[in-house]
Amino acid sequence: MPMNDNTIIRVENLHKWFGLLHVLRGISFSVQSKDVLVIIGRSGSGKSTLLRCLNFLEDPSSGNITIAGHTVTTAPGIRPDQQKILALRLSTGMVFQEFNLFPHMTALDNVIEGLITVKRMKKDDAIPIGERYLRKVGLFDKRDVHPIRLSGGQKQRVAIARALAMEPKVMLFDEPTSALDPELIGEVLDVMKQLAQEGMTMLIVTHEMGFACDVADRMIYVDEGEIVEEGCPEDIFHNPKDERTHIFLNPLLKVQHIE
Amino acid sequence: MAIQRRIKRIHAIEVTLVWLALIAILTVALMFLNFSPAYVAEHWQFVVTGVWTTIALCLISIAIATILALLGALGRMSANPIANGISGFYISIIRGTPLLIQIYLIYLGLPQIGSQFRALGYDQLADLFTLTAFQSGVLALSLNYGAYMTEIFRAGLQSISYGQREAAIALGMNRWQTMRRVILPQGVRIIIPDIGNQFIAMQKDTAQVSVMGIWELTFRANRMARQDSKFMEMLLLAALTYWILTIVTSWMQSRLERRMAHAYER
């Protein structure tokens, strides 16, 4: 397949086995630069595993992953090239459901940790960058606060700033609001919307259908490790081709009143 | 609140009175048993001076044991069969044999190897195997406690949630960077109280190195006691010194813990 100029992510025939469990069964898709792709599916469908394979938090069993020009090929019995995996990780920023902020560091230290340890930046050079991204997520005033004194929403915004500070080409969000109290979800989604508007390429696994509909350029619906539906939000929500998508979305549409 | 605090205070006073009563009863009993306070008053300094040797032994040994335990824990958690094998072997051997035997092996056994090297003409190597009593004591205590503390370190490091590791990996950190910047700083906080407990336990185990003639508390007490057949006086004095040392160290440990808890408290 020739690489379109604008294609920033290409996943080809991705398989993942957990022991005897076939979690991803030949996933292929691509994402254009500056696009927002939302991945939906019921729990256990493999959507989180898919996201985690992209930066090798999980090693795929086989398949090709290309992000920002770096391709890693995996096949059974072959150990993938660690340097290339590092290139993938540096091209992607990840935001976790459970935030995973470093509790022994202040908000600012969390944000600049990658710059100092991985990019070998001097602390004095890293601090302005860290402050810029804290300001971006609206938490500059919390720069010297440890995560334990932040609300869930604030923690997740610091986590987003931490990922952004590494200046990745792509942001991966793994159910970023699922661990939050309902009243704190909005502030995180607002930050994400702003990022999308600024042209960040984003892959989002979420259950927030209203938000997904709002922000997504394209959506894929994953079921039992396969992509069963792919398209723009309107098509997925209103003209699903596959019965499974319809069954999954129908109750959600009724609850959330999506037009 | 005020009433609760008063009840607590009264309880503390009651407990203190019981302790004082117990000490008084024991003292009176000792007087009837031909215990000579005058002898203690005359010779206490000779024994108590040994506390500095005891403390020095402990401080050096706990420092080395901490390093050994850290290496051991990293080895235990490693996927590398050599690192894993070495640390497993070390822990098994040390935990499966008495400290006293380890002390004898190091102090009396190693020079035997040393003399063999000397016979072969490797003098410097021979010197390495011939340790002073103090060096032998430090080595034995370090090796022994290092093995026991390995499991403590391993448990502490493994208690850090896997999400922490994943966040570090996602940022692009390698395994060593993840350990040094993310896992260790959090693990150490969890481990420090346990290091304190080991330190307190070790203070009493230093008594065992007296068999090599290190002039620490037990050796001095024993030596003076033998000379004048005043075992009760001198050994009780040594025991009392260990006890006070333990109380002081425990107090310091609880203060340290409280201060560490403040570092990222609400």
JSON list of N, CA, C and O in Angstrom, two decimals, chain A residues 76-94:
[
{"chain": "A", "resi": 76, "resn": "PRO", "atom": "N", "xyz": [5.31, -13.66, 15.16]},
{"chain": "A", "resi": 76, "resn": "PRO", "atom": "CA", "xyz": [5.58, -14.62, 16.24]},
{"chain": "A", "resi": 76, "resn": "PRO", "atom": "C", "xyz": [7.05, -15.04, 16.23]},
{"chain": "A", "resi": 76, "resn": "PRO", "atom": "O", "xyz": [7.61, -15.32, 15.18]},
{"chain": "A", "resi": 77, "resn": "GLY", "atom": "N", "xyz": [7.67, -15.04, 17.40]},
{"chain": "A", "resi": 77, "resn": "GLY", "atom": "CA", "xyz": [9.04, -15.52, 17.52]},
{"chain": "A", "resi": 77, "resn": "GLY", "atom": "C", "xyz": [10.10, -14.50, 17.17]},
{"chain": "A", "resi": 77, "resn": "GLY", "atom": "O", "xyz": [11.28, -14.76, 17.29]},
{"chain": "A", "resi": 78, "resn": "ILE", "atom": "N", "xyz": [9.69, -13.32, 16.74]},
{"chain": "A", "resi": 78, "resn": "ILE", "atom": "CA", "xyz": [10.66, -12.29, 16.39]},
{"chain": "A", "resi": 78, "resn": "ILE", "atom": "C", "xyz": [10.57, -11.16, 17.41]},
{"chain": "A", "resi": 78, "resn": "ILE", "atom": "O", "xyz": [9.49, -10.67, 17.70]},
{"chain": "A", "resi": 79, "resn": "ARG", "atom": "N", "xyz": [11.74, -10.79, 17.93]},
{"chain": "A", "resi": 79, "resn": "ARG", "atom": "CA", "xyz": [11.75, -9.70, 18.91]},
{"chain": "A", "resi": 79, "resn": "ARG", "atom": "C", "xyz": [11.84, -8.38, 18.16]},
{"chain": "A", "resi": 79, "resn": "ARG", "atom": "O", "xyz": [12.80, -8.15, 17.44]},
{"chain": "A", "resi": 80, "resn": "PRO", "atom": "N", "xyz": [10.83, -7.52, 18.32]},
{"chain": "A", "resi": 80, "resn": "PRO", "atom": "CA", "xyz": [10.86, -6.27, 17.56]},
{"chain": "A", "resi": 80, "resn": "PRO", "atom": "C", "xyz": [12.00, -5.37, 18.01]},
{"chain": "A", "resi": 80, "resn": "PRO", "atom": "O", "xyz": [12.47, -5.44, 19.14]},
{"chain": "A", "resi": 81, "resn": "ASP", "atom": "N", "xyz": [12.45, -4.55, 17.09]},
{"chain": "A", "resi": 81, "resn": "ASP", "atom": "CA", "xyz": [13.58, -3.65, 17.30]},
{"chain": "A", "resi": 81, "resn": "ASP", "atom": "C", "xyz": [13.25, -2.60, 18.37]},
{"chain": "A", "resi": 81, "resn": "ASP", "atom": "O", "xyz": [12.33, -1.81, 18.23]},
{"chain": "A", "resi": 82, "resn": "GLN", "atom": "N", "xyz": [14.02, -2.61, 19.48]},
{"chain": "A", "resi": 82, "resn": "GLN", "atom": "CA", "xyz": [13.72, -1.72, 20.60]},
{"chain": "A", "resi": 82, "resn": "GLN", "atom": "C", "xyz": [13.88, -0.24, 20.23]},
{"chain": "A", "resi": 82, "resn": "GLN", "atom": "O", "xyz": [13.14, 0.60, 20.73]},
{"chain": "A", "resi": 83, "resn": "GLN", "atom": "N", "xyz": [14.84, 0.06, 19.35]},
{"chain": "A", "resi": 83, "resn": "GLN", "atom": "CA", "xyz": [15.03, 1.46, 18.95]},
{"chain": "A", "resi": 83, "resn": "GLN", "atom": "C", "xyz": [13.80, 1.98, 18.20]},
{"chain": "A", "resi": 83, "resn": "GLN", "atom": "O", "xyz": [13.37, 3.11, 18.40]},
{"chain": "A", "resi": 84, "resn": "LYS", "atom": "N", "xyz": [13.22, 1.10, 17.36]},
{"chain": "A", "resi": 84, "resn": "LYS", "atom": "CA", "xyz": [12.03, 1.52, 16.60]},
{"chain": "A", "resi": 84, "resn": "LYS", "atom": "C", "xyz": [10.84, 1.66, 17.53]},
{"chain": "A", "resi": 84, "resn": "LYS", "atom": "O", "xyz": [10.00, 2.56, 17.34]},
{"chain": "A", "resi": 85, "resn": "ILE", "atom": "N", "xyz": [10.76, 0.77, 18.52]},
{"chain": "A", "resi": 85, "resn": "ILE", "atom": "CA", "xyz": [9.66, 0.89, 19.48]},
{"chain": "A", "resi": 85, "resn": "ILE", "atom": "C", "xyz": [9.78, 2.21, 20.23]},
{"chain": "A", "resi": 85, "resn": "ILE", "atom": "O", "xyz": [8.79, 2.92, 20.43]},
{"chain": "A", "resi": 86, "resn": "LEU", "atom": "N", "xyz": [11.00, 2.58, 20.59]},
{"chain": "A", "resi": 86, "resn": "LEU", "atom": "CA", "xyz": [11.21, 3.86, 21.28]},
{"chain": "A", "resi": 86, "resn": "LEU", "atom": "C", "xyz": [10.76, 5.02, 20.38]},
{"chain": "A", "resi": 86, "resn": "LEU", "atom": "O", "xyz": [10.13, 5.98, 20.85]},
{"chain": "A", "resi": 87, "resn": "ALA", "atom": "N", "xyz": [11.05, 4.89, 19.07]},
{"chain": "A", "resi": 87, "resn": "ALA", "atom": "CA", "xyz": [10.63, 5.94, 18.13]},
{"chain": "A", "resi": 87, "resn": "ALA", "atom": "C", "xyz": [9.10, 6.06, 18.13]},
{"chain": "A", "resi": 87, "resn": "ALA", "atom": "O", "xyz": [8.55, 7.17, 18.10]},
{"chain": "A", "resi": 88, "resn": "LEU", "atom": "N", "xyz": [8.40, 4.93, 18.18]},
{"chain": "A", "resi": 88, "resn": "LEU", "atom": "CA", "xyz": [6.93, 4.96, 18.25]},
{"chain": "A", "resi": 88, "resn": "LEU", "atom": "C", "xyz": [6.47, 5.66, 19.53]},
{"chain": "A", "resi": 88, "resn": "LEU", "atom": "O", "xyz": [5.55, 6.47, 19.53]},
{"chain": "A", "resi": 89, "resn": "ARG", "atom": "N", "xyz": [7.13, 5.30, 20.64]},
{"chain": "A", "resi": 89, "resn": "ARG", "atom": "CA", "xyz": [6.71, 5.87, 21.91]},
{"chain": "A", "resi": 89, "resn": "ARG", "atom": "C", "xyz": [6.96, 7.38, 21.96]},
{"chain": "A", "resi": 89, "resn": "ARG", "atom": "O", "xyz": [6.19, 8.11, 22.56]},
{"chain": "A", "resi": 90, "resn": "LEU", "atom": "N", "xyz": [8.04, 7.81, 21.31]},
{"chain": "A", "resi": 90, "resn": "LEU", "atom": "CA", "xyz": [8.32, 9.24, 21.30]},
{"chain": "A", "resi": 90, "resn": "LEU", "atom": "C", "xyz": [7.39, 9.99, 20.34]},
{"chain": "A", "resi": 90, "resn": "LEU", "atom": "O", "xyz": [7.21, 11.19, 20.46]},
{"chain": "A", "resi": 91, "resn": "SER", "atom": "N", "xyz": [6.81, 9.26, 19.37]},
{"chain": "A", "resi": 91, "resn": "SER", "atom": "CA", "xyz": [5.87, 9.90, 18.45]},
{"chain": "A", "resi": 91, "resn": "SER", "atom": "C", "xyz": [4.48, 9.98, 19.04]},
{"chain": "A", "resi": 91, "resn": "SER", "atom": "O", "xyz": [3.61, 10.65, 18.50]},
{"chain": "A", "resi": 92, "resn": "THR", "atom": "N", "xyz": [4.25, 9.25, 20.13]},
{"chain": "A", "resi": 92, "resn": "THR", "atom": "CA", "xyz": [2.91, 9.20, 20.71]},
{"chain": "A", "resi": 92, "resn": "THR", "atom": "C", "xyz": [2.94, 9.68, 22.15]},
{"chain": "A", "resi": 92, "resn": "THR", "atom": "O", "xyz": [3.90, 9.46, 22.88]},
{"chain": "A", "resi": 93, "resn": "GLY", "atom": "N", "xyz": [1.87, 10.36, 22.57]},
{"chain": "A", "resi": 93, "resn": "GLY", "atom": "CA", "xyz": [1.69, 10.68, 23.98]},
{"chain": "A", "resi": 93, "resn": "GLY", "atom": "C", "xyz": [0.49, 9.90, 24.45]},
{"chain": "A", "resi": 93, "resn": "GLY", "atom": "O", "xyz": [-0.47, 9.75, 23.71]},
{"chain": "A", "resi": 94, "resn": "MET", "atom": "N", "xyz": [0.57, 9.37, 25.68]},
{"chain": "A", "resi": 94, "resn": "MET", "atom": "CA", "xyz": [-0.55, 8.55, 26.12]},
{"chain": "A", "resi": 94, "resn": "MET", "atom": "C", "xyz": [-1.18, 9.09, 27.39]},
{"chain": "A", "resi": 94, "resn": "MET", "atom": "O", "xyz": [-0.49, 9.52, 28.31]}
]
